[in-house]
Amino acid sequence: MKFVDTLKRSSRNLRHSKVRTLLTALAIAVGGFTLSITLAAAAGARSYTDKLVKANFDPHSVFVAKDKAFFGDGSNKPREYSTDLASTFGTLLKQFDQADIAKIKQMPHVTQVIANYDLNAQFITRNTPGAKRYTGALTVYDNAQKPEIKAGKAPQTLGDNETLLADDYLSVLKFSSAEDAVGKQVVLQVRQLAGGATQQQMLTVVGVTTKSSLSLGFVNPGLYINETQAASLNSFINGGTPLAGKVPTVVVRGDGASPQDLKQQMQKAGYEARTAQDLQQLINQVISVLQGVIVVFGLITLIASFFGVVNTQYISVLERTREIGLMKALGMSRRAVSRLFMVEATWIGFIGAALGSGLAIGVGIALNPWLTKTLNFGNERLLIFKPLQIIGLIVFLMFVTTVAGLLPARKAAKLDPIEALRTE
Amino acid sequence: MIEVKNLRKVYGKKDSTFEALKGVNFKIPSGATVAIVGKSGSGKSTLMHLMGGLDHPTEGEVVVDGKSIGAMKRKEIDRFRAQDLGFVFQSFFVEGNQTCYQNVALPLEINETGFGSRKKQVESALERVELSEKISNKAKNLSGGQKQRLAIARAIVNNPKLIFADEPTGNLDSATGEKIIQLLFDLTKQNKSTLIVVTHDHELAARCDMQIAIKDGEVVSVEHNQPRSTKPKIARAQKAGQL
């Protein structure tokens, strides 16, 4: 029998038992739906983290810490004392001192080292009467990290008395709008940890930053300041304490050397380093684990539908014993009979997979706006359906049902035409 | 030429065996119409199955045009059945859910006949059984006689050498049965096919060129009738008397 005839005949058989075909296909569709949604969600999450990492980390930079624990080495053992240890972000970590930074600057290929001082303002306020005072973190400005600007500009470098203000402070500091704040002055006061002396600075706001949907939550900058100023504030605030001149992390940029090479160079010098790519891989690993869990559930539903297809095809063979007997009596080979039933099972897989993934795409289109709003994804879509993945999934499900059709097809092929034709 | 040589068929194993055929011998010339007559349980169906390659003999062989069916491989037997044999059954075995066209096209599909000639062959076969206007009707909507005509169209569509008809009139009233028999005879003569009818209807058997009577697995008589001249009218009258 020609393959076209097999195709036609099997699809005709399925159409004659529409309800049964549809119900069996629905069982496959459940698995198909789960797997399509999972794939789409994982694709969406990957694309989101991809943008997230790109928005938050300059791909050419390498993030260097002196302490392995900074990137989480998972150890809970008591730490050996070292004069490098200092508290930052609430954890005791080995920190860079100025000698370390000087050493890194001397390394080949290194063109720029930005020290991320860990600084806090005593308070931030305005030079207007009755202005209230607010706490806030101070972040070293790095143009390559592209903070999202709401008003004003993101300059190449910040001047000593210039700052970028986070938009969270607009209303509490009584600015009428982001544009209103640009060009105005804010007051920054810092306090010496050891002595208790204070120091005030007037900073001109050159731009207002906003937290985009893509910014990572762990840093909530109050004010951006330039590195020189951060260094001097550090020595004022921490003077006389072990934190003086200490930097938890630095960002290193090279003269065109790949971030991977820079990272290796840093590791050779005994520091811990991560590239933007590493961070992305780390996040993607988490996504992959979550995806794996859901895929396993999808596969379990598939096992159930697998036996559903076996059952349906078995009944179909029993019901059509006479027809099979006739076909065999008329000279149809075992192979052709078996192929007829296998192709039927493949059709069921195709219908189920198309239904499942079609439904998933429909649900995706309907739910995406709501999902992105609820999860605060900004312009990102959570569910991304990739045509190639959908096609791959359909082919996979067709394969699964074909395998399910194997046993019933064998039974059909082995039917004795004489016995079969005696059935009336 | 079909030669049946010392054909034996034993069913069952060891103690509970049943010998359905006990060494059957006869020859059928090509183009003949042959009736295999016998009561139920006489072994006539077994004989037909062995001649059609549907079953394997315990002993002996069936030789069709010099080729022994027993010596063929399964694939060859399949091809032999698909190309050289046509079957007509007592209970029609047409697929009710399929159209007449689809029913008749089945042997051509099995034979992998090209799409070009297929339509022509199906149309011509349906025309010969006078079912042209039913070509796209579903088979379940046909009357009994029409169904058997459809089955005949399916049996002759690829011009087989040999047509087996197993009680072709068993499920039909006598008038319809008569038409079906006439049709079978006419078409096999036109095609120069050999027709082998399995029946217990002696009147039908009398109209064939040759009658082989079987009883308890043995051939009791082989009669060669006079060239067929019996007119349908007379036959009908005789039949009415006998039934």
XYZ file of C-alpha atoms in Angstrom:
667
model
C 0.000 0.000 0.000
C 1.310 3.393 -0.923
C 2.015 5.766 1.942
C -0.491 8.321 0.632
C -3.184 5.627 0.677
C -2.175 4.615 4.190
C -2.424 8.249 5.283
C -5.839 8.701 3.676
C -7.222 5.416 4.943
C -6.025 5.986 8.530
C -7.375 9.521 8.707
C -10.677 8.259 7.312
C -10.819 5.610 10.015
C -10.241 8.247 12.674
C -12.961 10.449 11.255
C -15.413 7.581 11.480
C -14.908 7.372 15.232
C -14.649 11.081 15.912
C -15.528 11.075 19.592
C -13.072 8.360 20.484
C -10.322 9.974 18.436
C -10.949 13.339 20.026
C -10.997 11.978 23.566
C -7.763 10.090 23.082
C -6.206 13.115 21.438
C -7.312 15.242 24.404
C -5.294 13.047 26.740
C -2.259 13.784 24.599
C -3.279 17.432 24.440
C -2.993 17.770 28.232
C 0.646 16.712 28.072
C 1.197 18.869 25.000
C -0.342 21.862 26.730
C 1.777 21.468 29.861
C 4.966 21.039 27.881
C 4.237 23.981 25.533
C 3.504 26.295 28.447
C 6.619 25.114 30.265
C 8.806 25.639 27.227
C 7.264 29.046 26.602
C 7.641 30.114 30.229
C 11.259 28.981 30.310
C 11.966 30.771 27.019
C 10.310 33.888 28.421
C 12.230 33.662 31.675
C 15.529 33.181 29.831
C 14.897 36.112 27.567
C 13.937 38.166 30.616
C 17.085 37.287 32.554
C 19.111 37.868 29.428
C 17.801 41.419 29.256
C 18.035 41.720 33.026
C 21.707 40.858 33.072
C 22.424 43.058 30.065
C 20.611 45.977 31.707
C 22.317 45.581 35.049
C 25.765 44.397 34.117
C 28.055 45.627 31.434
C 28.956 42.555 29.362
C 32.580 43.754 28.999
C 33.089 44.094 32.729
C 34.335 41.583 35.235
C 33.107 41.745 38.799
C 35.846 40.971 41.250
C 35.620 40.258 44.953
C 38.409 39.337 47.296
C 36.264 36.832 49.118
C 34.928 33.618 47.633
C 31.971 33.873 50.021
C 30.779 36.974 48.172
C 29.436 34.825 45.360
C 28.263 32.278 47.897
C 30.493 29.259 48.422
C 27.857 27.597 50.567
C 30.153 27.086 53.556
C 28.782 27.535 57.077
C 32.040 26.786 58.899
C 33.502 29.332 61.326
C 35.821 31.641 59.428
C 39.445 32.082 60.222
C 40.286 35.573 61.385
C 41.955 37.842 58.912
C 42.639 41.557 59.006
C 40.948 41.803 55.602
C 37.565 40.831 57.077
C 34.988 43.564 57.339
C 31.249 43.675 57.422
C 29.431 44.541 54.247
C 25.847 43.883 53.170
C 25.475 42.363 56.646
C 28.113 39.662 56.110
C 31.702 39.397 57.152
C 33.782 39.389 53.991
C 37.379 39.816 53.002
C 37.630 43.185 51.335
C 40.044 44.863 48.972
C 42.314 47.492 50.391
C 43.932 50.268 48.389
C 47.033 48.134 47.819
C 44.916 45.451 46.190
C 43.284 47.981 43.917
C 46.661 49.422 42.955
C 47.861 45.895 42.183
C 44.866 45.188 39.967
C 45.418 48.465 38.118
C 48.968 47.329 37.357
C 47.854 44.060 35.801
C 48.169 43.648 32.017
C 45.044 44.379 29.906
C 43.342 46.185 32.796
C 42.354 49.695 31.740
C 39.778 50.627 34.318
C 39.042 49.602 37.897
C 35.960 50.975 39.583
C 35.821 50.499 43.327
C 32.292 49.885 44.562
C 32.565 51.475 48.004
C 29.860 50.362 50.381
C 28.580 53.669 51.737
C 25.500 54.975 53.440
C 24.398 58.527 53.967
C 23.476 59.548 57.485
C 20.634 61.305 55.751
C 19.645 62.986 52.513
C 17.618 66.200 52.605
C 17.105 69.576 50.858
C 18.287 73.027 51.634
C 14.735 74.311 51.982
C 13.215 75.197 55.353
C 11.406 72.344 57.062
C 12.725 69.663 54.673
C 12.635 66.202 56.189
C 15.640 63.890 56.317
C 15.809 60.451 54.711
C 18.296 57.611 54.822
C 19.874 56.325 51.640
C 22.684 54.340 50.082
C 25.461 55.914 48.050
C 26.482 54.167 44.870
C 29.561 54.728 42.763
C 28.469 55.918 39.342
C 29.532 53.785 36.417
C 28.275 54.927 33.043
C 28.667 51.459 31.584
C 25.942 50.138 33.900
C 23.400 52.373 32.175
C 21.017 53.445 34.922
C 17.581 54.185 33.531
C 17.051 57.937 33.360
C 13.666 59.525 33.963
C 14.747 63.131 33.588
C 18.013 64.968 32.947
C 20.877 62.921 31.605
C 23.266 60.085 32.376
C 26.621 61.824 31.949
C 29.835 60.082 30.934
C 31.285 60.975 34.332
C 29.818 62.739 37.329
C 31.465 65.918 38.628
C 32.514 66.144 42.276
C 29.395 68.060 43.260
C 26.997 66.323 40.925
C 24.624 63.490 41.619
C 21.904 61.336 40.122
C 18.864 61.021 42.380
C 16.593 58.000 42.602
C 12.989 58.839 41.740
C 11.823 57.292 45.035
C 13.050 60.529 46.703
C 11.132 62.904 44.436
C 7.922 63.097 46.386
C 9.400 62.864 49.907
C 11.846 65.654 49.106
C 8.887 67.697 47.747
C 9.961 67.935 44.127
C 6.883 68.469 41.952
C 8.260 66.278 39.139
C 11.410 64.580 37.914
C 12.113 67.538 35.623
C 11.693 69.872 38.598
C 14.495 68.106 40.481
C 17.039 68.491 37.676
C 19.366 71.394 38.389
C 18.225 71.684 42.022
C 20.399 70.839 44.978
C 20.175 68.121 47.615
C 22.054 67.932 50.872
C 24.042 64.844 51.786
C 25.213 64.369 55.356
C 27.613 61.623 56.418
C 28.753 60.673 59.903
C 32.102 59.414 61.113
C 31.707 55.935 62.626
C 34.570 56.253 65.088
C 34.304 59.885 66.194
C 30.751 60.874 65.441
C 31.728 63.997 63.525
C 29.487 64.901 60.572
C 30.087 66.453 57.201
C 27.594 67.981 54.752
C 27.807 68.358 50.988
C 25.613 70.179 48.523
C 25.060 68.116 45.361
C 23.453 69.320 42.149
C 20.997 66.846 40.641
C 21.930 66.290 36.975
C 19.503 63.433 36.402
C 16.786 61.378 37.996
C 17.087 57.603 37.828
C 14.207 55.219 37.922
C 13.953 51.563 38.714
C 13.116 49.856 35.477
C 11.301 46.565 35.326
C 14.690 45.119 34.540
C 16.644 46.390 37.548
C 17.662 43.912 40.173
C 16.121 44.486 43.570
C 19.150 44.114 45.810
C 20.614 47.559 45.195
C 18.325 50.454 45.876
C 20.491 53.438 45.180
C 19.658 56.700 46.826
C 22.336 58.847 45.267
C 24.951 58.159 42.637
C 28.295 59.862 43.289
C 31.618 59.687 41.498
C 34.419 57.384 42.590
C 36.813 60.051 43.906
C 34.151 61.452 46.112
C 33.171 57.961 47.251
C 36.799 57.324 48.203
C 37.006 60.494 50.256
C 33.657 59.816 51.926
C 34.858 56.315 52.746
C 37.965 57.586 54.456
C 35.928 60.169 56.370
C 33.174 57.774 57.505
C 35.353 54.746 58.210
C 38.483 56.566 59.361
C 39.974 54.880 62.411
C 38.016 51.639 61.829
C 39.030 48.462 59.962
C 36.708 49.515 57.134
C 38.832 52.510 56.182
C 39.847 52.267 52.552
C 38.121 48.904 52.171
C 36.129 47.957 49.069
C 33.975 44.821 48.891
C 33.921 44.541 45.100
C 35.513 46.170 42.106
C 34.533 46.271 38.470
C 37.388 45.658 36.044
C 37.390 46.531 32.356
C 40.068 45.612 29.894
C 41.646 46.809 26.675
C 39.611 44.539 24.470
C 40.687 41.355 26.208
C 37.709 39.054 26.631
C 35.933 39.137 30.013
C 36.741 35.454 30.308
C 40.492 36.133 30.046
C 40.267 38.974 32.549
C 38.413 36.702 34.915
C 41.120 34.058 34.706
C 43.765 36.649 35.317
C 41.930 37.802 38.440
C 41.535 34.276 39.685
C 45.251 33.650 39.198
C 45.887 36.615 41.470
C 43.736 34.954 44.139
C 40.539 36.952 43.695
C 37.097 35.726 42.842
C 35.656 37.049 39.574
C 32.427 36.727 37.620
C 31.545 37.902 34.156
C 28.062 39.004 33.115
C 27.856 35.710 31.273
C 28.545 33.786 34.493
C 25.756 35.595 36.271
C 23.404 34.859 33.440
C 24.347 31.210 33.461
C 23.758 31.082 37.183
C 20.242 32.467 36.817
C 19.537 30.261 33.810
C 20.574 27.250 35.834
C 17.858 28.043 38.345
C 15.332 28.407 35.521
C 16.433 25.108 34.022
C 15.879 23.307 37.319
C 12.370 24.764 37.648
C 11.639 23.920 34.032
C 12.891 20.397 34.569
C 10.466 19.871 37.431
C 7.464 20.932 35.359
C 8.639 18.959 32.332
C 8.725 15.851 34.526
C 5.083 16.435 35.445
C 4.243 16.916 31.780
C 5.980 13.659 30.959
C 4.053 11.840 33.677
C 0.758 12.946 32.114
C 2.183 11.726 28.806
C 2.770 8.269 30.248
C -0.919 8.152 31.193
C -1.981 9.245 27.720
C 0.478 6.759 26.214
C -1.531 3.913 27.719
C -4.695 5.681 26.621
C -3.513 5.470 23.022
C -2.493 1.820 23.443
C -5.964 1.067 24.792
C -7.819 2.970 22.093
C -5.858 1.368 19.296
C -6.326 -2.058 20.815
C -10.083 -1.585 20.867
C -9.931 -0.226 17.343
C -8.141 -3.368 16.167
C -10.715 -5.585 17.895
C -13.590 -3.621 16.393
C -12.169 -3.849 12.935
C -11.111 -7.472 13.011
C -13.279 -8.233 9.989
C -11.932 -5.323 7.983
C -8.363 -6.336 8.787
C -9.176 -9.914 7.795
C -10.553 -8.732 4.481
C -7.537 -6.562 3.773
C -5.210 -9.451 4.560
C -7.284 -11.855 2.451
C -6.995 -9.382 -0.420
C -3.231 -9.611 -0.134
C -2.301 -6.720 2.121
C 1.028 -7.504 3.716
C 1.608 -7.626 7.463
C 3.820 -4.584 7.170
C 1.158 -2.560 5.408
C -1.504 -3.523 7.976
C 0.803 -2.675 10.843
C 1.757 0.624 9.218
C -1.911 1.527 8.780
C -2.510 1.294 12.523
C 0.774 2.966 13.433
C -0.063 5.909 11.199
C -3.458 6.115 12.877
C -1.727 6.424 16.232
C 0.606 9.040 14.759
C -2.422 11.011 13.584
C -3.859 10.903 17.117
C -0.544 12.250 18.388
C -0.586 15.011 15.812
C -4.157 16.022 16.613
C -3.473 15.937 20.355
C -0.237 17.875 20.075
C -1.754 20.472 17.759
C -4.725 20.872 20.113
C -2.513 21.121 23.196
C 0.014 23.560 21.817
C -2.712 25.547 20.040
C -4.550 25.876 23.326
C -1.302 26.837 25.060
C -0.620 29.553 22.480
C -4.193 30.805 22.867
C -3.873 30.910 26.633
C -0.476 32.565 26.266
C -1.847 35.332 24.050
C -4.775 35.842 26.403
C -2.796 35.771 29.636
C 0.464 37.465 28.669
C -0.710 41.052 29.266
C -2.140 40.112 32.665
C 0.916 38.068 33.639
C 3.416 40.751 32.755
C 1.377 43.291 34.684
C 1.029 41.094 37.760
C 4.659 40.061 37.795
C 5.834 43.604 36.985
C 7.676 42.513 33.865
C 7.384 45.893 32.137
C 7.524 45.366 28.415
C 8.641 41.768 28.677
C 6.414 38.785 27.901
C 6.494 35.858 30.284
C 5.370 33.263 27.728
C 7.410 33.145 24.549
C 6.401 30.472 22.036
C 9.197 29.515 19.691
C 7.911 27.956 16.451
C 10.781 25.501 16.320
C 10.101 24.313 19.863
C 6.399 23.862 19.113
C 7.185 21.882 15.960
C 9.706 19.817 17.898
C 7.129 19.128 20.589
C 4.510 18.059 18.038
C 7.001 15.722 16.378
C 7.943 14.319 19.785
C 4.307 13.656 20.729
C 3.691 12.049 17.334
C 6.651 9.810 18.014
C 5.308 8.904 21.470
C 1.872 7.925 20.129
C 3.435 6.011 17.256
C 5.345 3.949 19.789
C 2.067 3.504 21.696
C 0.486 2.212 18.499
C 3.200 -0.395 18.035
C 1.642 -3.178 20.085
C -1.921 -2.890 18.700
C -0.463 -2.628 15.181
C 1.439 -5.855 15.735
C -1.742 -7.537 16.869
C -3.514 -6.344 13.733
C -0.665 -7.534 11.534
C -0.692 -10.989 13.068
C -4.445 -11.521 12.721
C -5.340 -14.693 10.895
C -7.564 -13.675 7.967
C -9.634 -16.861 8.188
C -10.380 -16.330 11.867
C -11.017 -12.652 11.275
C -13.473 -13.302 8.451
C -15.378 -15.803 10.583
C -16.230 -12.962 12.993
C -19.691 -11.762 12.107
C -4.651 -24.521 -14.743
C -5.068 -25.252 -11.052
C -3.858 -28.581 -9.754
C -4.754 -29.785 -6.315
C -2.444 -32.631 -5.370
C -3.079 -34.938 -2.442
C -4.187 -32.072 -0.247
C -4.461 -32.860 3.461
C -5.325 -30.533 6.284
C -5.339 -31.515 9.901
C -6.524 -29.166 12.658
C -5.580 -29.485 16.306
C -2.640 -31.175 17.980
C -1.808 -34.617 19.374
C -4.912 -36.380 20.682
C -7.598 -33.918 19.650
C -6.943 -33.759 15.917
C -9.494 -33.294 13.176
C -8.769 -34.148 9.573
C -10.679 -31.608 7.499
C -9.245 -32.764 4.161
C -8.106 -36.317 3.611
C -6.005 -36.177 0.468
C -7.872 -34.290 -2.240
C -6.898 -34.426 -5.928
C -8.366 -32.601 -8.935
C -7.484 -30.299 -11.804
C -9.272 -27.182 -12.935
C -8.601 -25.821 -16.455
C -8.126 -22.065 -16.796
C -11.259 -20.083 -17.519
C -13.603 -22.712 -16.130
C -16.430 -22.131 -13.734
C -16.239 -24.612 -10.930
C -18.591 -25.393 -8.100
C -17.327 -26.987 -4.936
C -20.379 -28.597 -3.422
C -20.828 -30.060 -0.003
C -22.663 -29.786 3.254
C -21.339 -27.600 6.014
C -18.422 -29.317 7.719
C -17.534 -31.220 4.579
C -14.231 -29.353 4.198
C -15.193 -27.169 1.251
C -14.293 -23.902 3.019
C -10.958 -25.339 4.122
C -10.303 -26.309 0.518
C -11.060 -22.786 -0.646
C -8.781 -21.289 2.018
C -5.920 -23.532 0.948
C -6.458 -22.748 -2.729
C -6.547 -19.036 -1.915
C -3.297 -19.219 0.053
C -5.036 -18.139 3.243
C -3.962 -21.290 5.038
C -1.155 -23.830 4.796
C -1.871 -27.481 3.982
C -0.600 -30.200 6.291
C 0.369 -32.223 3.250
C 0.138 -31.943 -0.538
C 0.108 -28.794 -2.623
C -1.911 -26.407 -4.732
C -0.269 -25.497 -8.021
C -1.564 -22.484 -9.912
C -0.191 -22.090 -13.441
C 2.825 -24.197 -12.547
C 3.595 -22.398 -9.295
C 3.119 -24.150 -5.971
C 1.470 -21.858 -3.442
C 2.959 -23.822 -0.558
C 6.478 -23.086 -1.783
C 5.913 -19.321 -1.891
C 7.129 -16.993 0.814
C 4.571 -14.964 2.709
C 5.267 -11.860 0.654
C 4.846 -13.784 -2.579
C 1.546 -15.223 -1.378
C 0.390 -11.704 -0.471
C 1.323 -10.507 -3.935
C -0.350 -13.540 -5.522
C -3.569 -12.807 -3.662
C -3.426 -9.112 -4.416
C -2.774 -9.569 -8.134
C -4.322 -12.855 -9.155
C -7.214 -13.500 -6.792
C -10.620 -11.974 -6.172
C -12.879 -12.866 -3.281
C -16.666 -12.688 -2.922
C -18.090 -13.636 0.469
C -21.468 -14.756 1.717
C -21.813 -11.750 4.015
C -20.399 -9.301 1.473
C -17.721 -7.767 3.739
C -18.087 -4.326 2.269
C -17.132 -1.399 4.505
C -20.395 0.383 5.276
C -18.727 3.637 6.291
C -16.842 3.914 3.052
C -18.149 4.951 -0.321
C -18.520 2.498 -3.172
C -15.467 4.036 -4.799
C -13.369 3.513 -1.677
C -14.549 -0.085 -1.307
C -13.674 -0.991 -4.862
C -10.363 0.882 -4.722
C -9.077 -1.262 -1.834
C -7.454 -4.007 -3.957
C -5.865 -1.330 -6.152
C -4.474 0.397 -3.070
C -3.088 -2.903 -1.816
C -1.627 -3.529 -5.274
C -0.110 -0.046 -5.353
C -1.784 0.666 -8.676
C -0.901 4.134 -9.937
C -3.357 6.932 -9.256
C -3.839 7.595 -12.948
C -5.336 4.256 -13.936
C -6.994 3.656 -10.593
C -10.005 5.873 -11.131
C -10.617 4.420 -14.575
C -10.469 0.845 -13.273
C -12.842 1.535 -10.374
C -15.325 3.299 -12.640
C -15.238 0.500 -15.167
C -15.730 -2.178 -12.483
C -18.704 -0.306 -11.016
C -20.141 0.125 -14.490
C -19.935 -3.616 -15.121
C -21.972 -4.338 -11.974
C -24.332 -1.435 -12.819
C -23.521 0.633 -9.755
C -22.039 3.637 -11.569
C -24.563 6.068 -10.144
C -23.773 4.914 -6.571
C -20.066 5.659 -6.874
C -19.962 8.209 -4.057
C -22.718 6.677 -1.918
C -21.807 5.011 1.311
C -21.949 1.217 1.120
C -24.184 0.960 4.180
C -26.985 2.631 2.247
C -27.064 -0.116 -0.399
C -29.457 -3.050 -0.501
C -28.169 -6.607 -0.019
C -27.993 -7.308 -3.738
C -26.252 -4.003 -4.383
C -23.735 -4.789 -1.647
C -22.913 -8.110 -3.253
C -22.586 -6.405 -6.642
C -20.217 -3.968 -4.991
C -18.239 -6.909 -3.599
C -18.092 -8.381 -7.112
C -16.846 -5.092 -8.492
C -14.125 -5.193 -5.839
C -13.264 -8.784 -6.792
C -12.911 -8.045 -10.520
C -11.408 -4.559 -10.371
C -7.838 -5.738 -10.984
C -8.804 -8.446 -13.490
C -7.742 -11.446 -11.409
C -7.026 -14.874 -12.899
C -9.056 -16.563 -10.238
C -12.212 -15.535 -8.403
C -13.390 -17.321 -5.277
C -17.012 -16.942 -4.306
C -17.978 -18.380 -0.920
C -21.771 -18.911 -0.842
C -22.261 -15.692 -2.811
C -26.050 -16.000 -2.760
C -26.402 -17.279 0.793
C -27.663 -13.998 2.200
C -29.831 -13.010 -0.763
C -33.360 -13.816 -1.869
C -33.578 -16.152 -4.852
C -34.350 -13.528 -7.497
C -31.468 -11.312 -6.424
C -29.230 -14.332 -6.008
C -29.983 -15.368 -9.569
C -28.943 -11.953 -10.888
C -25.743 -12.083 -8.866
C -24.862 -15.525 -10.213
C -25.547 -14.416 -13.761
C -23.368 -11.393 -13.223
C -20.534 -13.493 -11.825
C -20.689 -15.909 -14.722
C -20.816 -13.140 -17.312
C -17.962 -11.173 -15.846
C -15.670 -14.154 -15.364
C -16.331 -15.278 -18.941
C -15.616 -11.779 -20.219
C -12.374 -11.636 -18.257
C -11.484 -15.244 -19.008
C -11.052 -15.694 -15.267
C -11.506 -18.971 -13.458
C -14.469 -18.886 -11.086
C -14.606 -21.153 -8.086
C -17.923 -21.085 -6.254
C -18.261 -22.760 -2.898
C -21.922 -23.622 -2.370
C -24.405 -26.150 -1.142
C -26.895 -25.009 -3.782
C -27.055 -27.880 -6.320
C -28.977 -25.849 -8.845
C -26.235 -23.238 -8.896
C -23.646 -25.999 -9.101
C -25.400 -27.521 -12.080
C -24.805 -24.348 -14.087
C -21.016 -24.482 -13.664
C -18.681 -26.177 -16.124
C -17.486 -28.479 -13.435
C -18.799 -29.731 -10.122
C -16.607 -31.081 -7.381
C -18.584 -32.736 -4.611
C -16.934 -33.063 -1.252
C -18.005 -35.128 1.708
C -16.138 -35.622 4.975
C -12.924 -34.235 3.576
C -12.864 -36.372 0.457
C -13.829 -35.769 -3.160
C -16.809 -37.978 -3.888
C -17.356 -36.915 -7.493
C -15.992 -34.640 -10.201
C -18.563 -33.959 -12.908
C -18.002 -32.081 -16.136
C -21.237 -30.465 -17.224
C -22.224 -29.707 -20.788
C -21.198 -26.255 -21.960
C -23.459 -23.823 -20.207
C -26.646 -23.196 -22.127
C -29.225 -23.116 -19.430
C -31.250 -19.992 -19.783
C -31.787 -17.936 -16.633
C -35.546 -18.281 -16.979
C -35.467 -22.051 -16.857
C -32.949 -21.962 -14.088
C -35.208 -19.764 -12.002
C -38.096 -22.133 -12.491
C -36.000 -25.076 -11.468
C -34.688 -23.268 -8.466
C -38.173 -22.393 -7.265
C -39.080 -26.065 -7.368
C -36.001 -27.217 -5.519
C -35.990 -24.703 -2.725
